[in-house]
XYZ file of C-alpha atoms in Angstrom:
406
model
C 35.216 3.744 -5.032
C 31.172 3.389 -4.834
C 29.119 0.604 -6.226
C 27.329 1.488 -9.204
C 24.156 -0.270 -7.204
C 21.403 1.063 -5.247
C 20.992 -1.028 -1.801
C 17.682 -2.004 -0.769
C 16.890 -3.283 2.935
C 13.888 -4.323 3.353
C 13.092 -7.728 5.834
C 9.955 -9.214 3.695
C 10.975 -9.405 0.144
C 9.519 -11.090 -1.652
C 6.451 -10.787 0.792
C 3.401 -12.395 1.307
C 1.191 -11.138 -1.387
C -1.208 -9.512 1.185
C -0.810 -6.485 3.078
C -0.115 -3.034 0.786
C 2.588 -1.854 2.804
C 4.578 -5.487 2.245
C 3.922 -5.497 -1.150
C 5.023 -1.945 -1.988
C 8.688 -2.074 -2.094
C 8.243 -4.964 -3.817
C 6.497 -3.622 -6.658
C 8.749 -0.427 -7.204
C 11.919 -2.795 -7.276
C 10.457 -5.572 -10.071
C 9.181 -2.890 -12.156
C 12.183 -0.702 -12.119
C 15.256 -0.491 -14.495
C 18.043 0.144 -12.145
C 20.496 -2.443 -10.484
C 19.610 -3.186 -6.974
C 21.020 -5.361 -4.454
C 18.561 -6.469 -1.343
C 19.529 -7.343 1.940
C 16.303 -9.077 3.495
C 15.791 -12.338 6.030
C 15.518 -15.909 4.503
C 12.707 -16.888 2.714
C 11.309 -20.448 1.696
C 9.918 -18.720 -1.617
C 12.244 -19.368 -4.548
C 10.211 -18.227 -7.744
C 8.407 -15.455 -7.257
C 8.138 -13.532 -10.301
C 8.134 -13.848 -13.905
C 9.845 -10.384 -14.783
C 13.578 -10.211 -15.506
C 14.860 -7.932 -13.314
C 18.596 -6.179 -12.128
C 18.583 -6.815 -8.078
C 20.068 -9.834 -6.289
C 19.060 -10.909 -3.191
C 21.067 -11.145 0.103
C 19.497 -12.871 2.678
C 20.560 -13.097 6.151
C 19.011 -14.778 9.283
C 20.074 -12.099 11.381
C 17.288 -9.741 9.800
C 13.729 -10.547 11.380
C 10.602 -10.587 9.315
C 7.809 -8.193 10.316
C 5.172 -10.903 11.459
C 5.153 -10.358 15.026
C 9.019 -10.518 15.599
C 9.703 -10.718 19.506
C 11.923 -8.061 21.510
C 15.192 -10.160 21.268
C 14.793 -10.713 17.182
C 14.285 -7.125 16.822
C 17.190 -6.309 19.051
C 19.652 -8.848 17.141
C 17.814 -7.236 13.560
C 18.916 -3.791 14.400
C 21.975 -4.131 15.776
C 23.113 -6.385 12.557
C 21.526 -3.575 10.090
C 24.211 -1.353 11.919
C 27.249 -3.304 11.918
C 26.465 -4.476 8.370
C 25.634 -1.629 6.856
C 28.708 0.295 8.795
C 30.822 -2.072 7.334
C 29.485 -2.144 3.438
C 28.686 1.506 3.343
C 32.417 2.188 4.593
C 34.484 -0.156 2.751
C 32.198 -0.550 -0.891
C 29.768 1.824 -0.877
C 26.322 2.153 -2.659
C 24.933 5.027 -4.615
C 22.191 5.455 -1.920
C 20.505 2.902 0.611
C 16.567 2.981 0.461
C 15.646 1.896 3.903
C 11.895 -0.159 4.250
C 12.712 -2.265 7.640
C 10.023 -0.448 9.812
C 10.113 3.178 11.550
C 12.461 2.272 13.973
C 14.801 0.295 11.526
C 14.422 3.209 8.872
C 15.142 5.852 11.970
C 18.438 3.982 12.508
C 19.735 3.970 9.234
C 18.285 7.381 8.738
C 20.809 8.498 11.928
C 23.792 6.171 10.655
C 23.659 7.536 7.469
C 24.017 11.315 8.488
C 26.902 10.109 11.042
C 28.644 8.095 8.705
C 27.712 10.379 5.476
C 25.747 8.310 2.883
C 22.384 9.252 1.713
C 19.115 7.434 2.941
C 15.731 7.212 1.080
C 13.012 6.183 3.394
C 9.593 4.080 2.330
C 6.914 5.333 4.861
C 3.918 4.319 5.464
C 0.501 5.834 6.998
C -0.376 3.446 9.602
C 3.557 3.459 10.550
C 3.011 6.946 11.747
C -0.350 7.574 12.827
C -0.078 4.402 15.222
C 2.597 6.616 17.181
C 1.328 9.949 16.692
C -2.576 8.281 18.088
C -1.504 5.887 20.760
C -0.153 6.710 24.471
C 1.717 4.610 26.400
C 5.728 5.003 27.185
C 6.565 2.649 23.936
C 4.691 5.015 21.300
C 5.722 8.324 23.513
C 9.498 6.651 22.924
C 8.826 5.796 19.289
C 7.199 9.085 18.373
C 10.278 11.115 19.522
C 12.777 8.903 17.868
C 10.672 9.232 14.326
C 10.029 13.069 15.141
C 14.208 13.188 15.536
C 15.173 11.158 12.937
C 12.745 11.376 9.823
C 14.212 15.055 9.247
C 17.842 13.697 9.074
C 17.077 11.253 5.978
C 17.764 12.115 2.390
C 14.250 11.497 0.938
C 11.242 9.339 1.526
C 9.125 7.848 -1.030
C 5.382 7.131 0.034
C 2.615 5.203 -1.505
C -0.068 8.216 -0.493
C -0.490 11.611 -0.265
C -2.369 11.476 3.437
C 1.487 9.608 4.349
C 3.026 13.100 2.946
C 1.104 15.139 4.792
C 1.706 13.398 8.023
C 5.435 13.795 7.483
C 5.542 17.228 6.823
C 3.012 18.307 9.177
C 3.466 16.021 12.084
C 7.408 15.197 11.871
C 8.752 18.680 10.303
C 9.822 16.492 7.230
C 10.772 18.858 4.374
C 8.404 18.426 1.531
C 10.624 19.081 -1.295
C 12.223 15.547 -0.449
C 9.049 13.603 -0.440
C 7.710 11.869 -3.552
C 4.857 9.833 -3.998
C 4.430 6.869 -6.235
C 1.120 4.854 -5.656
C 0.500 1.301 -5.753
C 0.279 -0.428 -9.094
C -0.638 -3.633 -10.805
C 2.087 -6.211 -11.958
C 2.507 -6.159 -15.808
C 0.908 -9.202 -15.821
C -2.365 -8.541 -14.536
C -2.469 -5.696 -17.227
C -1.513 -7.834 -20.005
C -4.512 -10.553 -19.042
C -6.772 -10.484 -21.843
C -10.318 -9.872 -19.922
C -13.560 -11.647 -20.591
C -15.731 -8.710 -18.343
C -19.468 -9.972 -17.893
C -21.183 -7.818 -14.663
C -23.286 -9.230 -12.571
C -26.314 -6.624 -11.928
C -25.813 -5.116 -8.184
C -22.983 -7.156 -7.322
C -19.970 -5.889 -5.105
C -16.612 -7.522 -3.750
C -14.167 -6.138 -1.797
C -10.829 -7.700 -1.191
C -7.922 -7.697 1.563
C -6.805 -8.997 4.533
C -9.642 -9.660 7.187
C -8.478 -6.777 9.626
C -10.767 -4.430 11.477
C -9.439 -1.262 9.592
C -10.815 -2.555 6.481
C -13.988 -2.313 7.745
C -15.471 -5.755 6.606
C -18.218 -5.761 9.514
C -19.134 -2.412 8.347
C -19.738 -3.542 4.343
C -21.644 -6.614 5.387
C -24.218 -4.796 7.919
C -24.613 -1.840 4.753
C -25.489 -4.439 2.235
C -28.063 -6.141 4.816
C -29.449 -2.999 5.293
C -29.773 -2.211 1.604
C -30.954 -5.752 0.514
C -34.562 -4.021 1.526
C -34.029 -1.385 -1.440
C -32.059 -3.761 -3.937
C -33.168 -7.154 -2.996
C -31.018 -8.826 -5.808
C -28.085 -7.131 -3.973
C -24.718 -9.572 -3.635
C -21.373 -9.003 -1.793
C -18.296 -11.132 -2.201
C -15.504 -10.671 0.699
C -12.148 -12.140 -0.425
C -9.570 -12.937 2.017
C -8.309 -14.506 5.137
C -6.991 -12.485 8.133
C -7.895 -12.798 12.200
C -11.346 -11.747 11.756
C -12.535 -14.361 9.535
C -14.259 -16.195 12.207
C -16.041 -12.762 13.242
C -17.087 -11.581 9.798
C -18.425 -15.590 9.100
C -20.506 -15.450 12.176
C -21.911 -11.909 11.446
C -23.126 -13.231 8.081
C -24.823 -16.249 9.379
C -26.520 -14.169 12.742
C -28.466 -11.667 10.270
C -29.098 -14.875 7.489
C -26.956 -13.513 4.971
C -25.657 -16.597 3.596
C -27.425 -16.717 0.299
C -26.176 -13.165 -0.657
C -22.913 -12.455 1.373
C -19.805 -14.918 0.381
C -16.540 -14.779 2.274
C -14.240 -16.760 0.529
C -10.973 -17.351 2.507
C -8.526 -17.807 -0.549
C -8.451 -17.526 -3.993
C -5.973 -18.332 -6.577
C -5.233 -15.310 -9.519
C -7.611 -16.766 -12.170
C -10.563 -17.297 -9.802
C -10.017 -13.304 -8.441
C -9.842 -12.366 -11.686
C -12.980 -14.369 -12.577
C -14.738 -13.135 -9.651
C -13.569 -9.261 -10.439
C -14.645 -9.716 -14.130
C -17.787 -10.332 -13.202
C -18.856 -7.599 -10.239
C -19.996 -4.258 -10.471
C -18.706 -2.559 -7.878
C -15.889 -2.515 -5.228
C -16.165 -1.471 -1.898
C -13.344 -0.880 0.939
C -15.399 0.447 3.751
C -12.198 1.364 5.658
C -11.500 3.650 8.625
C -8.993 4.811 10.963
C -9.266 3.109 14.500
C -8.570 4.701 17.284
C -5.251 3.787 18.136
C -4.298 5.194 14.227
C -4.074 2.151 12.599
C -5.490 3.087 9.206
C -5.062 2.506 5.318
C -2.611 3.718 2.734
C -3.290 3.626 -1.129
C -4.512 -0.035 -1.368
C -3.169 -1.713 -4.581
C -7.108 -3.910 -4.855
C -8.521 -0.339 -6.039
C -5.764 -0.434 -9.310
C -7.037 -3.843 -9.732
C -10.490 -2.700 -9.639
C -9.936 -0.102 -12.043
C -8.228 -2.693 -14.219
C -11.768 -4.430 -13.972
C -14.059 -1.729 -14.886
C -15.380 -0.876 -11.614
C -15.827 2.623 -9.494
C -14.411 2.116 -6.551
C -15.821 2.919 -2.885
C -13.056 3.578 0.123
C -13.030 5.805 3.421
C -11.936 8.779 4.591
C -8.816 9.387 7.139
C -6.702 7.685 4.917
C -4.533 7.427 1.744
C -7.349 6.377 -0.455
C -7.645 9.676 -2.361
C -4.329 8.867 -4.031
C -6.185 6.235 -6.085
C -9.555 7.687 -5.732
C -10.529 10.831 -7.456
C -13.900 11.697 -5.439
C -16.853 11.682 -8.029
C -14.515 11.000 -10.823
C -13.422 7.420 -10.491
C -15.000 6.754 -6.993
C -16.845 8.281 -4.267
C -15.063 8.876 -0.828
C -17.011 8.451 2.335
C -16.967 8.331 5.952
C -17.210 4.303 6.491
C -18.553 4.575 10.222
C -21.444 6.808 8.988
C -24.148 4.006 7.973
C -26.065 6.568 6.068
C -22.853 7.294 3.923
C -21.704 4.359 3.152
C -25.357 2.574 2.316
C -26.325 6.212 0.396
C -22.899 5.677 -1.950
C -23.763 2.085 -2.908
C -27.378 2.760 -3.324
C -26.370 5.669 -5.616
C -23.848 4.101 -8.220
C -25.782 0.874 -8.223
C -28.579 3.022 -9.216
C -27.267 5.343 -11.374
C -25.656 3.277 -14.442
C -24.467 6.305 -16.534
C -22.727 7.623 -13.637
C -20.927 4.141 -12.912
C -20.070 3.996 -16.921
C -18.218 7.435 -16.553
C -16.560 6.508 -13.380
C -15.308 3.193 -15.232
C -13.996 5.647 -17.929
C -12.074 7.747 -16.082
C -10.907 4.958 -13.326
C -8.948 3.189 -16.540
C -7.036 6.767 -17.792
C -6.029 7.414 -14.098
C -4.959 3.687 -14.143
C -3.109 3.784 -17.311
C -1.481 7.660 -15.888
C -0.655 6.662 -12.502
C -1.123 2.799 -11.538
C 0.699 0.965 -14.742
C 4.029 -0.436 -13.241
C 6.308 0.725 -15.834
C 4.876 4.662 -15.103
C 5.677 3.321 -11.295
C 9.275 1.775 -12.304
C 10.136 4.682 -14.063
C 9.000 7.294 -10.939
C 10.792 5.021 -8.834
C 13.827 5.482 -10.949
C 13.906 8.892 -11.176
C 13.074 9.703 -7.808
C 16.081 7.406 -6.408
C 18.154 9.729 -8.785
C 17.111 13.043 -7.684
C 17.826 12.011 -3.792
C 21.617 10.572 -5.227
C 21.807 14.088 -6.929
C 20.157 16.604 -4.266
C 17.880 17.492 -7.305
C 14.140 18.914 -7.013
C 11.383 16.966 -8.428
C 9.818 18.021 -11.896
C 7.285 17.840 -14.047
C 4.550 15.012 -13.590
C 6.557 14.135 -10.311
C 6.362 17.361 -9.165
C 2.855 18.055 -10.120
C 1.265 14.758 -8.333
C 3.481 15.276 -5.338
C 1.531 18.559 -5.084
C -2.121 16.746 -5.662
C -3.565 14.240 -7.660
C -4.597 15.612 -11.046
C -8.181 15.436 -12.741
C -9.009 12.708 -14.919
C -12.493 14.015 -15.737
C -13.454 13.110 -19.213
């Protein structure tokens, strides 16, 4: 007899709240009214949400977190996945399994599910697919072949952006009808907070982990160039990560400390205050040579929530959040002229910005509200469980992001 619950396998739960791919599954589960058991790794975190949700966590030392695990730890983790999942699904099976332990972990579960006859729905991310596709070497060649073999055997996929969906269809031969696009969203707490919007003229904010693909160095250079045209232009970068020292050095080298600030860590209230005072959100993301790229960053939802147009980079999943020309602009970040012109255009056209802010608020409520996202997640699991097709809004959203033009 099966358990009337879903099983989520996700080593990072709850995650460190940096990095969209780590936060995404946590958001889906916590905003859904379905019942989940979550198999995850040991954690020091005891309180991580103010919401009540119907899941319980099964913690084990044998599952390894995603922060740079050793090969031995990965081997132990994968072995444990096979043994634990096999025993559980043969003795007291769940309705279906939601797989989120990375590309190889997913592959193992897809093959296991096909062999033992239980359904496995994968959570897929852009960077997990683009890196094996773009990078050569024995490791990535093997990984690419494993993904191509196993991903076709999944019962379905949930992805955060259309870019990832297209990769699954075009590069890994996954059936388009078995993929649902569910965008990133905010927490209900951030929606419910009172806002005191008081924008500083010609101010820009960028938020995220300080890694190369986010393009913070490109944004710094752009703001320095634009200062000649817009003397009161300012930029605040919020985040921490491996590029912190390089970015700080770049700011100092260009004598830009007076108008470019790098804030390592801020709490929710401080970040809220920064969002409320800023006019424009920019993430100058781009795809690295090795394929590393963005999905649909949750910071775009935060920017829309606090009344900002958005600028984001091509060759990623940003077009799931940004409808080009409506609530923001999508540019090729590595072309300096494109980045400079997009920033200058918006800051110089208040009317255009106001229209984008209104469109952004509409899109936020329609596509990125936690209740909507939670309901979409539940509907997707139900239709994969019953082998049904997507219908209504989900079907239309899977095909393309509908316009929110006002």
